[in-house]
mmCIF file of C-alpha atoms and ligand atoms in Angstrom:
data_model
loop_
_atom_site.group_PDB
_atom_site.id
_atom_site.type_symbol
_atom_site.label_atom_id
_atom_site.label_comp_id
_atom_site.label_asym_id
_atom_site.label_seq_id
_atom_site.Cartn_x
_atom_site.Cartn_y
_atom_site.Cartn_z
ATOM 1 C CA MET B 97 0.000 0.000 0.000
ATOM 2 C CA THR B 98 1.112 3.548 -0.779
ATOM 3 C CA ALA B 99 -0.075 6.454 1.361
ATOM 4 C CA LEU B 100 -2.227 9.039 -0.406
ATOM 5 C CA SER B 101 -1.387 12.544 0.772
ATOM 6 C CA ILE B 102 -3.742 15.123 -0.690
ATOM 7 C CA ASN B 103 -2.219 18.488 -1.547
ATOM 8 C CA VAL B 104 -4.879 21.071 -0.635
ATOM 9 C CA ASN B 105 -3.158 24.103 -2.201
ATOM 10 C CA LYS B 106 -5.714 24.443 -5.004
ATOM 11 C CA PHE B 107 -8.628 24.458 -2.557
ATOM 12 C CA ALA B 108 -6.851 27.325 -0.803
ATOM 13 C CA LEU B 109 -6.445 29.104 -4.141
ATOM 14 C CA ILE B 110 -10.221 29.050 -4.665
ATOM 15 C CA ARG B 111 -10.773 30.274 -1.105
ATOM 16 C CA ASN B 112 -8.324 33.142 -1.578
ATOM 17 C CA ALA B 113 -10.020 34.263 -4.803
ATOM 18 C CA ARG B 114 -12.792 35.896 -2.764
ATOM 19 C CA GLY B 115 -10.733 36.892 0.252
ATOM 20 C CA ALA B 116 -13.143 35.028 2.525
ATOM 21 C CA ASP B 117 -13.239 31.538 4.009
ATOM 22 C CA MET B 118 -15.033 29.471 1.368
ATOM 23 C CA PRO B 119 -14.152 26.695 1.051
ATOM 24 C CA ASN B 120 -12.836 26.367 4.579
ATOM 25 C CA LEU B 121 -9.512 24.581 4.282
ATOM 26 C CA VAL B 122 -9.781 22.620 7.523
ATOM 27 C CA ASN B 123 -13.251 21.339 6.569
ATOM 28 C CA ILE B 124 -12.057 20.325 3.106
ATOM 29 C CA SER B 125 -8.980 18.616 4.581
ATOM 30 C CA LYS B 126 -11.188 16.781 7.086
ATOM 31 C CA LYS B 127 -13.422 15.601 4.261
ATOM 32 C CA CYS B 128 -10.368 14.354 2.341
ATOM 33 C CA ILE B 129 -9.392 12.359 5.442
ATOM 34 C CA ASP B 130 -12.925 11.055 5.997
ATOM 35 C CA TYR B 131 -13.055 9.901 2.366
ATOM 36 C CA GLY B 132 -9.765 8.014 2.625
ATOM 37 C CA ALA B 133 -6.700 10.293 2.452
ATOM 38 C CA ASP B 134 -3.751 9.116 4.550
ATOM 39 C CA GLY B 135 -2.290 12.575 4.847
ATOM 40 C CA ILE B 136 -2.567 16.242 3.987
ATOM 41 C CA THR B 137 0.141 18.131 2.095
ATOM 42 C CA VAL B 138 0.531 21.879 1.790
ATOM 43 C CA HIS B 139 3.029 23.940 -0.142
ATOM 44 C CA PRO B 140 2.965 27.456 1.287
ATOM 45 C CA ARG B 141 4.698 29.842 -1.087
ATOM 46 C CA PRO B 142 6.225 33.146 0.010
ATOM 47 C CA ASP B 143 3.404 35.169 -1.652
ATOM 48 C CA GLU B 144 0.797 32.966 0.139
ATOM 49 C CA ARG B 145 -1.250 32.748 -3.040
ATOM 50 C CA HIS B 146 -2.599 29.348 -2.044
ATOM 51 C CA VAL B 147 -2.003 27.993 1.445
ATOM 52 C CA LYS B 148 -1.274 30.750 3.960
ATOM 53 C CA TYR B 149 1.122 30.434 6.842
ATOM 54 C CA THR B 150 -1.829 30.922 9.207
ATOM 55 C CA ASP B 151 -3.335 27.669 7.812
ATOM 56 C CA LEU B 152 -0.442 25.569 9.029
ATOM 57 C CA HIS B 153 -1.324 25.298 12.716
ATOM 58 C CA GLU B 154 -4.997 24.690 11.933
ATOM 59 C CA ILE B 155 -4.204 21.778 9.630
ATOM 60 C CA LYS B 156 -1.680 20.417 12.092
ATOM 61 C CA ASP B 157 -4.380 20.499 14.815
ATOM 62 C CA LEU B 158 -6.706 18.615 12.473
ATOM 63 C CA THR B 159 -4.195 15.894 11.589
ATOM 64 C CA ASN B 160 -3.319 15.570 15.290
ATOM 65 C CA ASP B 161 -6.891 14.433 15.897
ATOM 66 C CA PHE B 162 -6.207 11.323 13.825
ATOM 67 C CA LYS B 163 -3.683 8.744 14.919
ATOM 68 C CA LYS B 164 -2.413 7.690 11.513
ATOM 69 C CA ILE B 165 -2.902 10.811 9.408
ATOM 70 C CA GLU B 166 0.301 12.628 8.471
ATOM 71 C CA PHE B 167 0.920 16.291 7.773
ATOM 72 C CA ASN B 168 3.510 17.110 5.111
ATOM 73 C CA ILE B 169 4.758 20.651 4.440
ATOM 74 C CA GLU B 170 6.634 21.281 1.188
ATOM 75 C CA GLY B 171 8.719 24.252 0.252
ATOM 76 C CA TYR B 172 12.015 25.937 -0.375
ATOM 77 C CA PRO B 173 13.989 25.971 2.895
ATOM 78 C CA SER B 174 14.448 29.718 3.366
ATOM 79 C CA ASP B 175 15.097 30.840 6.962
ATOM 80 C CA ASP B 176 11.480 31.920 7.180
ATOM 81 C CA PHE B 177 10.198 28.546 5.919
ATOM 82 C CA ILE B 178 12.469 26.637 8.298
ATOM 83 C CA ASN B 179 11.303 28.651 11.311
ATOM 84 C CA ARG B 180 7.650 28.259 10.403
ATOM 85 C CA VAL B 181 7.993 24.492 9.924
ATOM 86 C CA LEU B 182 9.852 24.141 13.232
ATOM 87 C CA ASP B 183 7.045 26.074 14.886
ATOM 88 C CA VAL B 184 4.376 23.703 13.506
ATOM 89 C CA LEU B 185 6.318 20.406 13.709
ATOM 90 C CA PRO B 186 4.622 18.438 10.916
ATOM 91 C CA ASP B 187 5.292 14.715 10.452
ATOM 92 C CA GLN B 188 7.262 15.358 7.286
ATOM 93 C CA VAL B 189 8.869 18.246 5.465
ATOM 94 C CA THR B 190 9.623 18.012 1.735
ATOM 95 C CA LEU B 191 12.415 20.298 0.594
ATOM 96 C CA VAL B 192 11.999 21.710 -2.898
ATOM 97 C CA PRO B 193 14.587 23.874 -4.696
ATOM 98 C CA ASP B 194 12.116 26.185 -6.445
ATOM 99 C CA PRO B 195 12.569 29.965 -6.432
ATOM 100 C CA PRO B 196 9.934 32.140 -4.637
ATOM 101 C CA GLU B 197 8.132 33.220 -7.808
ATOM 102 C CA ALA B 198 7.838 29.685 -9.266
ATOM 103 C CA LEU B 199 4.434 28.742 -10.676
ATOM 104 C CA THR B 200 4.956 25.205 -9.411
ATOM 105 C CA SER B 201 7.888 22.944 -8.510
ATOM 106 C CA SER B 202 9.674 22.080 -11.717
ATOM 107 C CA PHE B 203 13.002 20.436 -10.862
ATOM 108 C CA GLY B 204 14.725 18.489 -8.126
ATOM 109 C CA TRP B 205 17.851 19.233 -6.087
ATOM 110 C CA ASP B 206 21.355 19.153 -7.459
ATOM 111 C CA CYS B 207 22.833 17.244 -4.517
ATOM 112 C CA GLU B 208 26.422 18.018 -5.466
ATOM 113 C CA LYS B 209 25.957 21.781 -5.530
ATOM 114 C CA TYR B 210 23.697 21.953 -2.448
ATOM 115 C CA GLN B 211 25.327 19.246 -0.326
ATOM 116 C CA GLU B 212 26.346 21.529 2.533
ATOM 117 C CA PHE B 213 23.134 23.516 2.542
ATOM 118 C CA LEU B 214 20.906 20.426 2.476
ATOM 119 C CA THR B 215 22.934 18.627 5.135
ATOM 120 C CA ASP B 216 22.570 21.563 7.560
ATOM 121 C CA VAL B 217 18.873 22.067 6.922
ATOM 122 C CA ILE B 218 18.070 18.355 7.141
ATOM 123 C CA ASN B 219 19.906 18.089 10.459
ATOM 124 C CA ARG B 220 17.845 20.924 11.912
ATOM 125 C CA PHE B 221 14.590 19.215 11.012
ATOM 126 C CA LYS B 222 15.744 15.754 12.059
ATOM 127 C CA LYS B 223 16.777 17.067 15.479
ATOM 128 C CA ASN B 224 13.142 18.080 15.885
ATOM 129 C CA ASN B 225 11.883 14.621 14.888
ATOM 130 C CA ILE B 226 10.540 15.760 11.536
ATOM 131 C CA ARG B 227 11.030 13.274 8.716
ATOM 132 C CA VAL B 228 12.783 14.942 5.783
ATOM 133 C CA SER B 229 12.206 14.201 2.130
ATOM 134 C CA ILE B 230 14.014 15.966 -0.718
ATOM 135 C CA PHE B 231 12.527 16.485 -4.165
ATOM 136 C CA ILE B 232 14.682 14.833 -6.867
ATOM 137 C CA ASN B 233 14.813 14.460 -10.618
ATOM 138 C CA PRO B 234 14.795 10.920 -12.006
ATOM 139 C CA SER B 235 18.510 11.167 -12.677
ATOM 140 C CA ILE B 236 21.297 9.370 -10.800
ATOM 141 C CA LYS B 237 23.815 12.032 -11.763
ATOM 142 C CA THR B 238 22.012 14.603 -9.588
ATOM 143 C CA LEU B 239 22.206 12.332 -6.543
ATOM 144 C CA SER B 240 25.789 12.589 -5.332
ATOM 145 C CA ASN B 241 26.634 13.009 -1.631
ATOM 146 C CA LEU B 242 23.480 11.305 -0.362
ATOM 147 C CA GLU B 243 25.622 9.462 2.183
ATOM 148 C CA ILE B 244 26.474 12.880 3.680
ATOM 149 C CA ILE B 245 23.138 14.624 3.115
ATOM 150 C CA LYS B 246 21.202 11.704 4.621
ATOM 151 C CA PRO B 247 17.565 12.508 3.820
ATOM 152 C CA ASP B 248 15.004 10.066 5.226
ATOM 153 C CA ARG B 249 13.216 10.002 1.907
ATOM 154 C CA VAL B 250 13.399 11.364 -1.611
ATOM 155 C CA GLU B 251 10.363 12.490 -3.582
ATOM 156 C CA LEU B 252 10.530 11.503 -7.241
ATOM 157 C CA TYR B 253 9.471 14.421 -9.438
ATOM 158 C CA THR B 254 6.996 12.664 -11.735
ATOM 159 C CA TYR B 255 6.339 15.411 -14.305
ATOM 160 C CA ASP B 256 8.420 13.658 -17.011
ATOM 161 C CA TYR B 257 6.708 10.354 -16.336
ATOM 162 C CA ALA B 258 3.272 11.964 -16.556
ATOM 163 C CA ARG B 259 4.123 13.914 -19.709
ATOM 164 C CA ASN B 260 5.463 10.860 -21.547
ATOM 165 C CA TYR B 261 3.008 8.309 -20.195
ATOM 166 C CA ALA B 262 0.579 8.573 -23.097
ATOM 167 C CA VAL B 263 3.349 8.211 -25.697
ATOM 168 C CA ASN B 264 5.158 5.197 -24.247
ATOM 169 C CA LYS B 265 4.576 4.294 -20.621
ATOM 170 C CA THR B 266 7.467 1.808 -20.399
ATOM 171 C CA LYS B 267 9.913 4.415 -21.645
ATOM 172 C CA ALA B 268 8.316 7.072 -19.477
ATOM 173 C CA LEU B 269 9.075 5.025 -16.390
ATOM 174 C CA ALA B 270 12.591 3.815 -17.279
ATOM 175 C CA SER B 271 14.587 6.547 -15.529
ATOM 176 C CA TYR B 272 12.428 6.201 -12.398
ATOM 177 C CA ILE B 273 13.080 2.459 -12.246
ATOM 178 C CA GLU B 274 16.782 3.140 -12.696
ATOM 179 C CA VAL B 275 16.894 5.702 -9.869
ATOM 180 C CA THR B 276 14.850 3.637 -7.428
ATOM 181 C CA GLU B 277 16.972 0.528 -8.138
ATOM 182 C CA TYR B 278 20.111 2.587 -7.554
ATOM 183 C CA LEU B 279 18.777 3.953 -4.265
ATOM 184 C CA ARG B 280 17.645 0.524 -3.112
ATOM 185 C CA LYS B 281 21.123 -0.915 -3.727
ATOM 186 C CA GLU B 282 23.265 1.995 -2.496
ATOM 187 C CA PHE B 283 21.063 3.706 0.102
ATOM 188 C CA SER B 284 18.608 1.128 1.373
ATOM 189 C CA GLN B 285 17.711 3.325 4.372
ATOM 190 C CA ILE B 286 16.285 6.029 2.086
ATOM 191 C CA SER B 287 12.694 5.407 1.040
ATOM 192 C CA PHE B 288 10.719 7.099 -1.740
ATOM 193 C CA ASN B 289 7.741 9.332 -2.200
ATOM 194 C CA ALA B 290 6.480 10.567 -5.569
ATOM 195 C CA GLY B 291 4.514 13.493 -6.845
ATOM 196 C CA HIS B 292 3.596 15.996 -9.518
ATOM 197 C CA ASP B 293 1.093 15.578 -12.323
ATOM 198 C CA LEU B 294 -0.078 12.203 -11.081
ATOM 199 C CA ASN B 295 -3.670 11.459 -11.985
ATOM 200 C CA LEU B 296 -6.265 8.708 -12.305
ATOM 201 C CA ASN B 297 -4.754 7.558 -15.622
ATOM 202 C CA ASN B 298 -1.064 7.358 -14.797
ATOM 203 C CA LEU B 299 -1.004 6.525 -11.084
ATOM 204 C CA GLU B 300 -1.723 2.809 -11.224
ATOM 205 C CA TYR B 301 1.081 1.968 -13.665
ATOM 206 C CA LEU B 302 3.599 3.909 -11.567
ATOM 207 C CA LEU B 303 2.675 2.118 -8.343
ATOM 208 C CA LYS B 304 2.427 -1.278 -9.998
ATOM 209 C CA ASN B 305 5.990 -0.955 -11.269
ATOM 210 C CA ILE B 306 7.488 0.796 -8.237
ATOM 211 C CA PRO B 307 5.400 -0.656 -5.409
ATOM 212 C CA THR B 308 7.931 0.505 -2.818
ATOM 213 C CA ILE B 309 6.772 4.117 -3.173
ATOM 214 C CA GLU B 310 5.715 5.021 0.370
ATOM 215 C CA GLU B 311 3.609 8.063 -0.409
ATOM 216 C CA VAL B 312 2.211 9.984 -3.351
ATOM 217 C CA SER B 313 1.153 13.599 -2.951
ATOM 218 C CA ILE B 314 -1.498 14.666 -5.403
ATOM 219 C CA GLY B 315 -3.210 18.009 -5.785
ATOM 220 C CA HIS B 316 -4.008 19.545 -9.141
ATOM 221 C CA ALA B 317 -5.571 16.571 -10.942
ATOM 222 C CA LEU B 318 -7.474 15.497 -7.848
ATOM 223 C CA VAL B 319 -9.067 18.916 -7.464
ATOM 224 C CA CYS B 320 -9.947 18.951 -11.193
ATOM 225 C CA ASP B 321 -11.466 15.459 -10.922
ATOM 226 C CA SER B 322 -13.527 16.496 -7.944
ATOM 227 C CA ILE B 323 -15.171 19.273 -9.990
ATOM 228 C CA ASP B 324 -16.453 16.541 -12.259
ATOM 229 C CA LEU B 325 -16.979 13.603 -9.890
ATOM 230 C CA GLY B 326 -17.356 15.229 -6.487
ATOM 231 C CA LEU B 327 -14.741 15.073 -3.742
ATOM 232 C CA LYS B 328 -15.887 11.835 -2.135
ATOM 233 C CA GLN B 329 -15.925 9.755 -5.299
ATOM 234 C CA THR B 330 -12.645 11.293 -6.442
ATOM 235 C CA VAL B 331 -10.755 10.550 -3.225
ATOM 236 C CA GLU B 332 -12.189 7.029 -3.195
ATOM 237 C CA LYS B 333 -10.986 6.444 -6.758
ATOM 238 C CA TYR B 334 -7.430 7.570 -5.942
ATOM 239 C CA LYS B 335 -7.471 5.567 -2.741
ATOM 240 C CA LYS B 336 -8.569 2.431 -4.574
ATOM 241 C CA ILE B 337 -5.381 2.683 -6.662
ATOM 242 C CA THR B 338 -2.986 3.515 -3.811
ATOM 243 C CA LYS B 339 -4.214 0.832 -1.460
ATOM 244 C CA LYS B 340 -3.600 -2.031 -3.901
HETATM 245 N N1 PXP N 229 5.177 17.452 -4.986
HETATM 246 C C1 PXP N 229 5.665 18.706 -4.967
HETATM 247 C C2 PXP N 229 7.044 18.936 -4.424
HETATM 248 C C3 PXP N 229 4.891 19.787 -5.424
HETATM 249 O O1 PXP N 229 5.391 21.039 -5.414
HETATM 250 C C4 PXP N 229 3.582 19.530 -5.891
HETATM 251 C C5 PXP N 229 2.739 20.685 -6.346
HETATM 252 O O2 PXP N 229 2.601 21.623 -5.309
HETATM 253 C C6 PXP N 229 3.115 18.201 -5.874
HETATM 254 C C7 PXP N 229 3.941 17.189 -5.433
HETATM 255 C C8 PXP N 229 1.745 17.854 -6.342
HETATM 256 O O3 PXP N 229 1.646 18.071 -7.724
HETATM 257 P P1 PXP N 229 0.226 18.103 -8.432
HETATM 258 O O4 PXP N 229 -0.492 19.307 -7.917
HETATM 259 O O5 PXP N 229 0.545 18.176 -9.897
HETATM 260 O O6 PXP N 229 -0.481 16.828 -8.060
#
């Protein structure tokens, strides 16, 4: 089974459009949990255009009410981000190298260039018992120094897989298989998450071929599906795939 963490950023975007509290993010997150989500993910960006920093404690309080539900905060580890995450103490933090104005995360860490930076930041979170995942490209050559950096997990950036899935799904997955095999052999203590552009079409093939993926975080497609199918049916459909 793979955990389904629902990224609620896009619900927050709709809320923010009217400057009021509809939909209420805690209620929506609770519904996601009631319908089967194993966790809630947020990606607060410096301009707070989707999730706001004031949402973090409220979602943490919600996930605290459930024994097995995890809270994952993603973002670029600026000093401000680090302090806010340490204040909230989520179950997991996912470090992403995107600049403040990025539309969405679009590449993983270069572990050679950022070895020292990542090692320091990861140590700070680990000392506070927060599991740390780092966002990576499906490319072994970007993964040097992992023995020094020591993340608990890596999150596979699945944009390339999703983009190429319709053309040739075996080819689309090849670099992901290569990276996960490499990590399994060389760094068996590091486990994997995956995310970005996963949807009801491409998710099953990914998890069937890399069943060791611990968690997928899914936002955009799930919110789009719920416009069509409703939130309950949508979450149940994703959950049916991840729990296989
Ligand atoms: N993982 C990371 C690091 C992300 O930044 C995002 C988007 O915020 C996701 C996963 C989820 O991607 P999507 O919204 O395409 O499902």
